[in-house]
Coordinates of C-alpha atoms (C1' of nucleotides) in Angstrom, one line a residue:
Chain A
X1 CA 170.3 123.7 140.7
X2 CA 168.7 126.1 138.9
X3 CA 166.1 125.3 136.0
X4 CA 167.0 125.1 132.8
X5 CA 164.2 125.7 129.6
X6 CA 164.2 123.0 127.4
X7 CA 165.6 123.8 124.1
X8 CA 163.9 122.8 120.2
X9 CA 166.5 120.1 118.5
X10 CA 167.5 121.8 115.8
X11 CA 169.0 124.6 118.9
X12 CA 170.6 121.3 121.1
X13 CA 172.0 120.5 117.7
X14 CA 173.3 123.8 117.7
X15 CA 175.0 124.2 120.7
X16 CA 176.6 120.9 120.2
X17 CA 178.1 122.4 117.3
X18 CA 179.5 125.5 118.5
X19 CA 180.9 123.9 121.5
X20 CA 182.2 121.6 119.5
X21 CA 183.8 124.6 117.4
X22 CA 184.6 126.6 120.5
X23 CA 186.8 124.0 121.9
X24 CA 189.2 124.3 118.7
X25 CA 189.0 127.8 119.2
X26 CA 190.5 127.1 123.0
X27 CA 192.5 124.4 121.6
X28 CA 194.5 126.9 119.1
X29 CA 194.7 129.4 121.5
X30 CA 191.7 132.7 120.7
X31 CA 190.3 133.7 124.6
X32 CA 187.2 134.9 123.1
X33 CA 184.5 135.1 119.4
X34 CA 182.6 137.6 118.2
X35 CA 179.0 136.5 117.1
X36 CA 179.8 136.1 113.7
X37 CA 182.7 134.2 112.9
X38 CA 180.6 131.7 115.2
X39 CA 178.1 132.1 112.5
X40 CA 180.7 131.6 110.4
X41 CA 181.7 128.1 111.5
X42 CA 178.6 127.2 111.9
X43 CA 177.1 128.8 108.2
X44 CA 174.7 130.7 110.5
X45 CA 173.6 133.6 111.1
X46 CA 175.4 135.2 113.5
X47 CA 171.6 136.8 115.4
X48 CA 170.8 132.8 115.5
X49 CA 173.5 132.5 118.1
X50 CA 172.9 135.4 119.7
X51 CA 169.6 134.9 120.3
X52 CA 170.7 130.7 121.2
X53 CA 173.7 131.9 123.5
X54 CA 171.0 134.3 125.7
X55 CA 168.5 131.4 126.0
X56 CA 171.6 129.4 127.6
X57 CA 172.2 132.3 130.3
X58 CA 175.1 133.0 128.7
X59 CA 176.6 137.3 128.1
X60 CA 178.7 138.9 126.1
X61 CA 180.3 142.5 125.7
X62 CA 179.9 144.6 122.5
X63 CA 183.7 145.0 122.6
X64 CA 185.8 141.5 122.8
X65 CA 181.8 139.1 122.2
X66 CA 181.9 136.2 123.9
X67 CA 185.3 134.5 125.9
X68 CA 185.8 131.2 124.4
X69 CA 186.7 129.0 128.1
X70 CA 183.3 130.1 130.2
X71 CA 181.3 129.7 127.2
X72 CA 182.2 126.1 126.7
X73 CA 181.6 125.7 130.7
X74 CA 177.7 126.7 129.9
X75 CA 177.1 125.3 127.3
X76 CA 178.9 121.5 128.8
X77 CA 176.2 122.7 132.4
X78 CA 173.0 123.1 129.8
X79 CA 174.0 119.9 127.6
X80 CA 175.5 117.1 129.6
X81 CA 173.7 114.6 132.5
X82 CA 175.7 114.9 135.6
X83 CA 177.9 112.0 136.3
X84 CA 177.3 111.4 132.5
X85 CA 175.4 109.4 130.0
X86 CA 176.3 106.2 128.8
X87 CA 175.3 104.4 125.1
X88 CA 175.7 101.0 124.5
X89 CA 176.2 100.0 121.0
X90 CA 174.4 96.9 119.2
X91 CA 175.6 95.5 116.3
X92 CA 179.7 95.7 115.6
X93 CA 179.4 95.4 112.0
X94 CA 181.4 97.7 109.9
X95 CA 179.3 100.9 110.6
X96 CA 179.3 100.1 114.5
X97 CA 182.2 99.4 114.7
X98 CA 183.8 103.1 113.0
X99 CA 181.5 104.4 115.5
X100 CA 182.6 102.7 118.1
X101 CA 186.5 103.9 116.5
X102 CA 185.6 107.2 116.8
X103 CA 183.4 107.9 119.8
X104 CA 186.5 106.2 122.1
X105 CA 188.0 108.3 124.8
X106 CA 185.9 111.8 122.6
X107 CA 183.5 112.3 125.3
X108 CA 184.1 111.8 128.9
X109 CA 180.4 112.4 129.2
X110 CA 179.5 110.9 126.5
X111 CA 181.4 107.1 126.1
X112 CA 180.1 103.6 124.6
X113 CA 180.1 101.0 127.4
X114 CA 179.0 98.4 126.0
X115 CA 178.6 96.5 122.6
X116 CA 176.6 93.8 120.8
X117 CA 176.2 91.4 117.7
X118 CA 174.7 88.8 117.4
X119 CA 176.8 87.1 115.7
X120 CA 179.5 84.7 117.7
X121 CA 182.8 85.3 115.9
X122 CA 182.4 88.5 117.8
X123 CA 180.9 87.6 120.5
X124 CA 182.9 87.9 124.1
X125 CA 186.2 89.8 122.6
X126 CA 187.7 93.2 122.6
X127 CA 186.7 95.1 119.3
X128 CA 187.7 98.6 118.7
X129 CA 187.9 99.1 122.9
X130 CA 185.1 97.6 123.1
X131 CA 184.1 93.9 124.7
X132 CA 181.5 92.7 122.8
X133 CA 178.2 91.2 124.6
X134 CA 175.9 88.5 123.2
X135 CA 172.0 89.2 122.7
X136 CA 170.1 88.0 125.3
X137 CA 173.5 89.8 128.3
X138 CA 171.6 92.7 126.8
X139 CA 169.4 93.6 130.1
X140 CA 171.7 92.6 132.6
X141 CA 175.4 94.1 130.7
X142 CA 173.1 97.2 131.0
X143 CA 170.8 96.7 134.2
X144 CA 175.2 97.1 135.5
X145 CA 176.3 99.5 133.3
X146 CA 173.8 101.8 133.4
X147 CA 174.1 102.6 130.2
X148 CA 170.4 105.2 128.9
X149 CA 171.3 105.2 125.8
X150 CA 171.5 102.9 123.0
X151 CA 172.5 102.8 119.3
X152 CA 171.0 100.9 116.7
X153 CA 173.7 100.0 114.5
X154 CA 171.8 96.3 112.9
X155 CA 170.3 95.4 109.5
X156 CA 165.9 96.9 109.1
X157 CA 165.5 93.4 110.2
X158 CA 166.2 93.3 113.1
X159 CA 165.9 96.6 114.6
X160 CA 162.4 96.6 115.7
X161 CA 163.0 93.9 118.1
X162 CA 166.3 95.9 119.0
X163 CA 164.3 98.4 119.8
X164 CA 161.6 96.4 122.2
X165 CA 164.2 94.7 123.8
X166 CA 166.9 98.0 124.7
X167 CA 163.2 100.0 125.9
X168 CA 162.4 96.6 128.2
X169 CA 166.0 97.3 129.4
X170 CA 164.9 100.8 130.9
X171 CA 166.8 102.8 127.7
X172 CA 165.7 106.1 127.3
X173 CA 166.5 106.9 124.4
X174 CA 167.9 105.8 121.1
X175 CA 170.3 107.0 118.1
X176 CA 168.5 105.0 115.2
X177 CA 171.2 103.4 111.7
X178 CA 168.9 100.5 111.0
X179 CA 166.9 101.6 107.7
X180 CA 163.4 101.9 108.7
X181 CA 161.9 103.6 111.8
X182 CA 161.5 102.6 115.2
X183 CA 157.6 102.6 117.2
X184 CA 158.6 103.0 120.6
X185 CA 156.4 104.2 124.2
X186 CA 156.5 108.2 124.8
X187 CA 159.5 109.4 127.0
X188 CA 161.7 107.7 124.5
X189 CA 163.2 109.5 122.4
X190 CA 164.3 108.7 119.2
X191 CA 167.0 109.8 116.7
X192 CA 166.6 108.2 113.4
X193 CA 169.5 108.3 111.0
X194 CA 168.2 107.6 108.0
X195 CA 171.6 107.0 104.7
X196 CA 169.9 106.0 102.4
X197 CA 167.5 109.1 101.7
X198 CA 170.6 111.4 103.4
X199 CA 172.0 111.1 100.0
X200 CA 168.7 110.0 97.4
X201 CA 167.9 113.9 99.0
X202 CA 171.8 115.0 97.8
X203 CA 171.0 113.5 94.7
X204 CA 167.8 114.9 93.9
X205 CA 168.8 118.3 95.5
X206 CA 172.0 118.2 93.2
X207 CA 171.1 118.5 89.7
X208 CA 168.3 120.6 90.0
X209 CA 171.0 123.5 91.9
Chain B
X1 CA 158.6 116.2 79.6
X2 CA 156.2 117.8 82.3
X3 CA 157.3 119.9 84.5
X4 CA 158.0 119.3 88.6
X5 CA 157.9 121.7 91.5
X6 CA 160.6 121.8 93.4
X7 CA 159.9 120.9 96.6
X8 CA 161.2 120.0 100.0
X9 CA 164.0 118.7 102.4
X10 CA 161.9 117.5 104.5
X11 CA 159.3 116.1 101.7
X12 CA 162.6 114.7 99.5
X13 CA 163.2 112.6 102.9
X14 CA 159.2 110.9 102.8
X15 CA 159.1 110.3 99.3
X16 CA 162.0 108.6 99.9
X17 CA 161.1 106.4 102.8
X18 CA 158.1 105.4 101.1
X19 CA 158.9 104.4 98.5
X20 CA 161.7 102.1 100.7
X21 CA 158.5 100.8 102.1
X22 CA 156.1 100.4 100.0
X23 CA 158.4 98.6 98.1
X24 CA 158.2 95.8 101.2
X25 CA 155.0 95.8 100.7
X26 CA 155.8 95.1 97.0
X27 CA 157.8 92.0 97.9
X28 CA 155.5 90.9 100.1
X29 CA 152.5 91.1 97.9
X30 CA 151.1 94.0 98.6
X31 CA 148.8 95.9 96.6
X32 CA 146.9 98.3 97.3
X33 CA 147.5 100.7 101.0
X34 CA 145.7 103.0 102.6
X35 CA 147.0 106.8 103.7
X36 CA 147.3 106.0 107.2
X37 CA 148.8 102.0 106.4
X38 CA 151.6 104.7 104.6
X39 CA 151.2 107.0 108.1
X40 CA 151.8 104.2 110.8
X41 CA 154.4 102.9 108.6
X42 CA 156.5 106.2 108.3
X43 CA 155.3 107.2 112.3
X44 CA 152.8 110.7 110.7
X45 CA 149.5 111.2 110.4
X46 CA 147.5 109.7 107.3
X47 CA 146.8 113.8 105.7
X48 CA 150.2 114.8 105.4
X49 CA 150.6 111.2 103.5
X50 CA 147.8 112.1 101.6
X51 CA 149.7 115.6 100.7
X52 CA 152.5 114.5 99.4
X53 CA 150.9 112.0 97.5
X54 CA 149.5 114.6 95.9
X55 CA 152.3 116.2 94.9
X56 CA 153.6 114.8 92.6
X57 CA 150.7 114.2 90.8
X58 CA 149.2 110.6 91.6
X59 CA 145.9 109.7 92.5
X60 CA 144.1 107.1 94.9
X61 CA 140.6 106.2 95.0
X62 CA 138.9 106.3 97.9
X63 CA 137.7 102.3 98.2
X64 CA 140.8 101.6 98.1
X65 CA 143.3 103.8 98.7
X66 CA 146.4 104.0 96.4
X67 CA 147.6 101.6 93.9
X68 CA 150.9 100.5 95.1
X69 CA 153.1 99.5 92.4
X70 CA 151.9 102.7 89.9
X71 CA 153.4 104.8 92.9
X72 CA 156.3 104.0 94.0
X73 CA 156.9 104.5 89.7
X74 CA 155.9 107.9 90.3
X75 CA 158.1 107.7 93.5
X76 CA 160.7 106.8 91.0
X77 CA 160.1 109.6 88.2
X78 CA 159.5 111.9 90.9
X79 CA 163.3 111.3 93.1
X80 CA 165.6 109.7 90.3
X81 CA 167.6 111.4 87.4
X82 CA 166.3 109.8 84.2
X83 CA 169.9 108.7 83.6
X84 CA 171.3 107.5 87.2
X85 CA 173.6 109.3 90.0
X86 CA 177.4 107.7 89.8
X87 CA 178.8 109.1 93.2
X88 CA 181.9 108.8 94.3
X89 CA 182.7 108.2 98.0
X90 CA 186.5 110.1 99.6
X91 CA 187.0 108.3 102.9
X92 CA 188.0 104.4 102.6
X93 CA 188.2 103.7 106.4
X94 CA 185.4 101.9 108.4
X95 CA 182.6 104.0 107.6
X96 CA 183.7 104.1 104.2
X97 CA 183.4 100.6 103.6
X98 CA 179.9 100.4 105.9
X99 CA 178.7 103.2 103.2
X100 CA 179.9 101.0 100.2
X101 CA 179.4 97.0 101.8
X102 CA 175.7 98.8 102.7
X103 CA 174.8 100.8 99.4
X104 CA 176.8 98.2 96.6
X105 CA 174.0 96.8 93.4
X106 CA 171.0 98.3 96.0
X107 CA 169.9 100.9 93.6
X108 CA 170.5 100.8 90.0
X109 CA 169.9 104.3 90.0
X110 CA 172.4 105.3 92.9
X111 CA 175.9 104.0 92.7
X112 CA 178.9 104.2 94.6
X113 CA 181.5 104.3 91.0
X114 CA 184.8 105.4 92.6
X115 CA 186.4 105.4 96.1
X116 CA 189.6 107.4 97.1
X117 CA 191.5 107.4 100.4
X118 CA 195.0 108.7 100.5
X119 CA 195.9 105.1 102.6
X120 CA 198.6 103.7 100.4
X121 CA 197.8 100.8 102.2
X122 CA 194.2 100.5 100.1
X123 CA 194.7 102.4 97.2
X124 CA 194.8 100.4 93.5
X125 CA 193.1 97.3 96.0
X126 CA 189.8 96.9 95.5
X127 CA 187.5 96.5 98.9
X128 CA 183.9 96.3 98.8
X129 CA 183.0 96.0 95.6
X130 CA 183.7 99.4 94.5
X131 CA 188.2 100.5 93.3
X132 CA 190.0 102.5 95.6
X133 CA 192.3 105.5 93.6
X134 CA 194.3 107.9 94.7
X135 CA 193.6 111.2 96.1
X136 CA 195.8 112.9 92.9
X137 CA 193.5 111.5 90.4
X138 CA 190.2 112.3 91.6
X139 CA 189.6 114.8 89.2
X140 CA 190.1 113.0 86.5
X141 CA 188.8 109.9 87.5
X142 CA 185.3 111.7 88.8
X143 CA 185.1 113.5 85.7
X144 CA 185.7 109.9 84.0
X145 CA 182.9 108.3 86.1
X146 CA 180.2 111.1 85.5
X147 CA 180.7 110.8 89.1
X148 CA 177.5 114.3 89.7
X149 CA 177.6 113.8 93.9
X150 CA 180.1 112.7 96.8
X151 CA 180.6 110.6 100.2
X152 CA 183.0 112.6 102.3
X153 CA 184.3 110.3 104.9
X154 CA 187.5 112.2 105.8
X155 CA 188.4 113.7 110.0
X156 CA 187.3 116.6 109.8
X157 CA 190.8 118.5 109.4
X158 CA 190.8 116.4 105.1
X159 CA 187.1 117.9 104.6
X160 CA 187.5 121.4 103.5
X161 CA 190.1 120.5 101.7
X162 CA 188.9 117.8 99.7
X163 CA 185.2 119.6 100.1
X164 CA 187.1 122.4 97.8
X165 CA 188.5 120.2 95.3
X166 CA 185.7 117.5 94.3
X167 CA 184.1 121.1 93.7
X168 CA 186.7 122.0 91.2
X169 CA 185.8 118.2 90.4
X170 CA 182.3 119.2 89.0
X171 CA 180.7 117.9 92.6
X172 CA 177.5 119.5 92.4
X173 CA 176.0 118.0 95.3
X174 CA 177.9 116.1 98.7
X175 CA 176.7 114.3 102.0
X176 CA 178.8 115.2 104.1
X177 CA 180.3 113.0 107.1
X178 CA 183.4 114.8 108.7
X179 CA 182.3 115.9 112.0
X180 CA 182.7 119.4 109.9
X181 CA 180.2 122.5 108.5
X182 CA 181.4 122.8 104.5
X183 CA 182.0 125.8 102.7
X184 CA 180.8 125.6 99.2
X185 CA 179.9 127.9 96.6
X186 CA 175.8 128.9 96.0
X187 CA 174.2 126.2 93.6
X188 CA 176.6 123.4 95.6
X189 CA 174.3 121.4 98.0
X190 CA 175.2 120.2 100.9
X191 CA 173.6 117.6 103.4
X192 CA 175.4 117.1 106.9
X193 CA 175.0 114.2 108.9
X194 CA 176.4 115.0 112.6
X195 CA 176.7 112.2 114.3
X196 CA 178.3 113.5 117.4
X197 CA 175.9 116.2 117.7
X198 CA 173.2 113.7 116.6
X199 CA 174.2 111.5 119.5
X200 CA 174.6 114.6 121.6
X201 CA 170.7 115.4 120.8
X202 CA 170.0 112.4 121.8
X203 CA 171.4 111.2 125.2
X204 CA 169.9 115.6 126.3
X205 CA 166.4 114.5 124.7
X206 CA 166.9 111.1 126.4
X207 CA 166.5 112.3 130.4
X208 CA 164.2 114.8 129.9
X209 CA 161.2 112.8 128.5
Chain C
dT1 C1' 182.8 160.1 121.2
dA2 C1' 182.4 157.2 117.6
dG3 C1' 182.1 152.3 115.9
dA4 C1' 180.4 147.6 116.6
dT5 C1' 178.3 144.0 118.8
dT6 C1' 175.4 142.7 122.4
dG7 C1' 170.7 141.9 124.1
dT8 C1' 165.6 141.3 122.4
dT9 C1' 161.3 142.3 120.4
dA10 C1' 158.4 141.7 116.2
dA11 C1' 157.6 140.7 111.7
dT12 C1' 158.5 137.1 108.1
dC13 C1' 158.7 132.5 106.5
dG14 C1' 157.3 128.1 105.9
dA15 C1' 155.6 123.1 107.8
dT16 C1' 152.9 120.9 110.0
dT17 C1' 147.8 119.8 111.8
dA18 C1' 142.0 120.2 112.0
dA19 C1' 138.9 120.3 108.8
dC20 C1' 135.5 119.4 105.5
dA21 C1' 133.4 118.6 101.1
dA22 C1' 134.1 115.5 97.4
dT23 C1' 134.3 111.3 95.9
dC24 C1' 133.5 106.5 96.2
Chain D
dT1 C1' 123.0 103.9 100.8
dA2 C1' 126.0 104.0 104.3
dG3 C1' 130.5 103.5 105.3
dA4 C1' 135.0 105.0 105.0
dT5 C1' 138.8 108.0 101.8
dT6 C1' 140.5 111.1 99.0
dG7 C1' 141.8 116.3 97.7
dT8 C1' 142.6 120.2 100.0
dT9 C1' 142.0 124.5 102.0
dA10 C1' 141.4 127.3 106.4
dA11 C1' 143.8 127.1 110.8
dT12 C1' 148.1 126.7 113.7
dC13 C1' 152.7 126.4 115.2
dG14 C1' 156.7 127.5 115.5
dA15 C1' 161.5 129.2 113.7
dT16 C1' 164.5 132.1 111.0
dT17 C1' 165.0 136.3 109.7
dA18 C1' 164.9 141.4 110.7
dA19 C1' 165.3 145.3 113.3
dC20 C1' 167.3 148.1 116.7
dA21 C1' 167.6 150.3 121.3
dA22 C1' 171.5 148.9 124.8
dT23 C1' 176.2 148.6 125.5
dC24 C1' 180.4 149.2 125.9

DNA sequence: TAGATTGTTAATCGATTAACAATC
DNA sequence: TAGATTGTTAATCGATTAACAATC
């Protein structure tokens, strides 16, 4: 197995986006694509697309650019864990259900395998295609399902406590929607999606434009 | 009215976060805070906090750091539009409803004033505290309500068409949850929240850690 | 060949980090 | 004063942009 360089966060985001757009192109019967085509779709520059593709060790040709299907395979190779990544979701409110529905069957290599909530009304029922477990079952279910990554969609005041428990259960990456920064030990990766900040940012820059 | 420098996107995000954390502190009776206290809460450095606070023209003192309430006022001054910003939300699915609920009454200066959906089942009913209008009412309602900013929570295949219409209706900023980059004319600010990319990023870096 | 695109390096830009004198 | 923190500048770091020879 060849070694792959660990790349920047931004580059991973771009690769993820390329893959999605390339899949659309493939489904529409496109077999090759030029760097400037991809650049236009992502809203970036052709040079950056070329550099990204070069970094993952894929080659194109001046005459027809890049072959779509092999490029997708190359990105798969790069981004996906060989056996796939199993995800746990904590907090089955409106946002949690939206995410469950969205990811249901979307990517076989990245699937939500368990959900948790503290509301007894929701526990032990199947919601949006996923069984909802009680909070105290987290360690056992996460171990049994081998979930390495978690999505956090609980209220702010529970976020840190749930995080501590997730880390104790062996989770190594968290996508945090709770509006508060999380403290985690080294080696655990956290991505914060701060919807309030994002909206305030849009409001700020909208009136500057 | 004094002129304020236009600051970077990251700085606006940080200011937004500072404000939220400071409000919690104030509600808990804290009257002053040191740069390193704030830094610990946001997971950043004290020097950066000091630089940010300096940039918005607020001053602290070596003996007691920064006064919480005046600092919040200063950030308000900086981030909020004088008359507030009114927001329209397009797409009242699970995610749209989660956002409606979340922002309901949360910030008087940043409130969702109208919702739109193309599903006749949802139209002309009040959901999560907000009336849902049909899509073809967008130009009229946005003008009447003076919405300058929009949140986009429609499926990918409708995103660009809805965006074009929002821009035509005068919207100058869009928070996009649809998993596809938007094309907008210059002067319109778009913030993409790409949940799929974010989750793939977490999966990638979780196994590198 | 001529035209267009790729692979790759150097220059630019911006943000973060480190450092320290000024202040309470 | 002594200790701690602020205000502010210089150094570092990384990512993006620009440029161009190599390739088809």
